[in-house]
mmCIF file of C-alpha atoms in Angstrom:
data_model
loop_
_atom_site.group_PDB
_atom_site.id
_atom_site.type_symbol
_atom_site.label_atom_id
_atom_site.label_comp_id
_atom_site.label_asym_id
_atom_site.label_seq_id
_atom_site.Cartn_x
_atom_site.Cartn_y
_atom_site.Cartn_z
ATOM 1 C CA UNK A 1 102.948 129.355 177.420
ATOM 2 C CA UNK A 2 105.779 127.406 175.755
ATOM 3 C CA UNK A 3 107.226 128.221 172.327
ATOM 4 C CA UNK A 4 108.660 125.782 169.795
ATOM 5 C CA UNK A 5 109.384 126.512 166.135
ATOM 6 C CA UNK A 6 107.613 129.849 166.454
ATOM 7 C CA UNK A 7 104.424 128.238 167.844
ATOM 8 C CA UNK A 8 102.907 129.472 171.079
ATOM 9 C CA UNK A 9 101.586 126.232 172.535
ATOM 10 C CA UNK A 10 98.252 126.309 174.319
ATOM 11 C CA UNK A 11 96.993 122.808 175.013
ATOM 12 C CA UNK A 12 93.212 123.146 174.835
ATOM 13 C CA UNK A 13 91.176 119.938 174.844
ATOM 14 C CA UNK A 14 87.668 121.394 175.079
ATOM 15 C CA UNK A 15 86.008 123.228 172.195
ATOM 16 C CA UNK A 16 84.319 125.566 174.684
ATOM 17 C CA UNK A 17 87.734 126.967 175.642
ATOM 18 C CA UNK A 18 88.861 127.872 172.102
ATOM 19 C CA UNK A 19 89.226 131.527 171.196
ATOM 20 C CA UNK A 20 86.846 132.810 168.511
ATOM 21 C CA UNK A 21 89.646 132.808 165.916
ATOM 22 C CA UNK A 22 90.738 129.254 166.788
ATOM 23 C CA UNK A 23 87.081 128.106 166.678
ATOM 24 C CA UNK A 24 86.720 129.631 163.194
ATOM 25 C CA UNK A 25 89.886 127.810 162.092
ATOM 26 C CA UNK A 26 88.468 124.566 163.506
ATOM 27 C CA UNK A 27 85.312 125.151 161.450
ATOM 28 C CA UNK A 28 87.479 124.981 158.327
ATOM 29 C CA UNK A 29 88.706 121.528 159.379
ATOM 30 C CA UNK A 30 85.205 120.295 160.171
ATOM 31 C CA UNK A 31 83.962 121.588 156.818
ATOM 32 C CA UNK A 32 86.506 119.657 154.767
ATOM 33 C CA UNK A 33 85.393 116.530 152.905
ATOM 34 C CA UNK A 34 86.619 112.945 152.770
ATOM 35 C CA UNK A 35 86.929 112.376 156.513
ATOM 36 C CA UNK A 36 85.361 113.092 159.875
ATOM 37 C CA UNK A 37 87.458 114.856 162.502
ATOM 38 C CA UNK A 38 87.343 114.731 166.279
ATOM 39 C CA UNK A 39 89.326 117.402 168.119
ATOM 40 C CA UNK A 40 91.869 115.983 170.556
ATOM 41 C CA UNK A 41 93.716 119.228 171.277
ATOM 42 C CA UNK A 42 94.355 122.715 169.984
ATOM 43 C CA UNK A 43 98.122 122.977 170.145
ATOM 44 C CA UNK A 44 98.570 126.666 169.556
ATOM 45 C CA UNK A 45 99.294 129.349 167.024
ATOM 46 C CA UNK A 46 102.222 130.606 164.973
ATOM 47 C CA UNK A 47 102.510 134.114 163.551
ATOM 48 C CA UNK A 48 103.556 133.906 159.912
ATOM 49 C CA UNK A 49 101.811 135.475 156.906
ATOM 50 C CA UNK A 50 98.687 135.612 159.041
ATOM 51 C CA UNK A 51 98.309 133.097 161.866
ATOM 52 C CA UNK A 52 98.687 129.323 161.703
ATOM 53 C CA UNK A 53 96.478 127.326 164.076
ATOM 54 C CA UNK A 54 97.592 123.741 164.832
ATOM 55 C CA UNK A 55 95.124 121.026 165.863
ATOM 56 C CA UNK A 56 95.704 117.392 166.880
ATOM 57 C CA UNK A 57 92.705 115.383 165.664
ATOM 58 C CA UNK A 58 91.412 111.860 165.230
ATOM 59 C CA UNK A 59 90.712 111.458 161.530
ATOM 60 C CA UNK A 60 88.263 108.811 160.282
ATOM 61 C CA UNK A 61 88.486 108.406 156.519
ATOM 62 C CA UNK A 62 85.123 108.175 154.765
ATOM 63 C CA UNK A 63 85.991 105.023 152.844
ATOM 64 C CA UNK A 64 84.807 101.420 153.022
ATOM 65 C CA UNK A 65 87.531 100.596 155.576
ATOM 66 C CA UNK A 66 86.978 103.806 157.611
ATOM 67 C CA UNK A 67 90.614 103.937 158.686
ATOM 68 C CA UNK A 68 91.409 106.020 161.757
ATOM 69 C CA UNK A 69 94.621 107.806 162.659
ATOM 70 C CA UNK A 70 95.848 110.653 164.804
ATOM 71 C CA UNK A 71 97.024 113.607 162.707
ATOM 72 C CA UNK A 72 97.984 117.248 163.055
ATOM 73 C CA UNK A 73 96.226 119.789 160.848
ATOM 74 C CA UNK A 74 97.409 123.379 160.352
ATOM 75 C CA UNK A 75 94.950 126.092 159.296
ATOM 76 C CA UNK A 76 96.196 129.518 158.161
ATOM 77 C CA UNK A 77 94.145 132.609 158.946
ATOM 78 C CA UNK A 78 94.917 135.581 156.710
ATOM 79 C CA UNK A 79 92.759 138.651 156.095
ATOM 80 C CA UNK A 80 89.750 136.971 157.693
ATOM 81 C CA UNK A 81 90.000 133.867 155.476
ATOM 82 C CA UNK A 82 90.849 130.366 156.727
ATOM 83 C CA UNK A 83 92.643 127.694 154.677
ATOM 84 C CA UNK A 84 94.166 124.319 155.519
ATOM 85 C CA UNK A 85 97.842 124.739 154.643
ATOM 86 C CA UNK A 86 99.494 121.704 156.130
ATOM 87 C CA UNK A 87 97.085 118.893 155.673
ATOM 88 C CA UNK A 88 97.194 115.949 158.020
ATOM 89 C CA UNK A 89 100.717 115.050 158.882
ATOM 90 C CA UNK A 90 100.667 111.910 161.005
ATOM 91 C CA UNK A 91 101.502 112.144 164.700
ATOM 92 C CA UNK A 92 103.759 109.332 165.923
ATOM 93 C CA UNK A 93 103.984 108.602 169.630
ATOM 94 C CA UNK A 94 106.865 106.843 171.362
#
């Protein structure tokens, strides 16, 4: 498992392979409003005040234009609670 910026990277592309904690964090993303999210990959976790879980997702905005983009979303898990802490920073390839 590689580390970068304190993250332990675990490329997981199938929801069935997520740990229970990562799946609960993903549920927080799915439960947010204003867009639909499709999991591309679970990137890994970072131990901070709790645990940050990083996901790469396809976001489809729930607007008339229904714009799509690839973004990273970070969910913090602390004391059994999950909260999106770094909301949708765009992923640029190339």
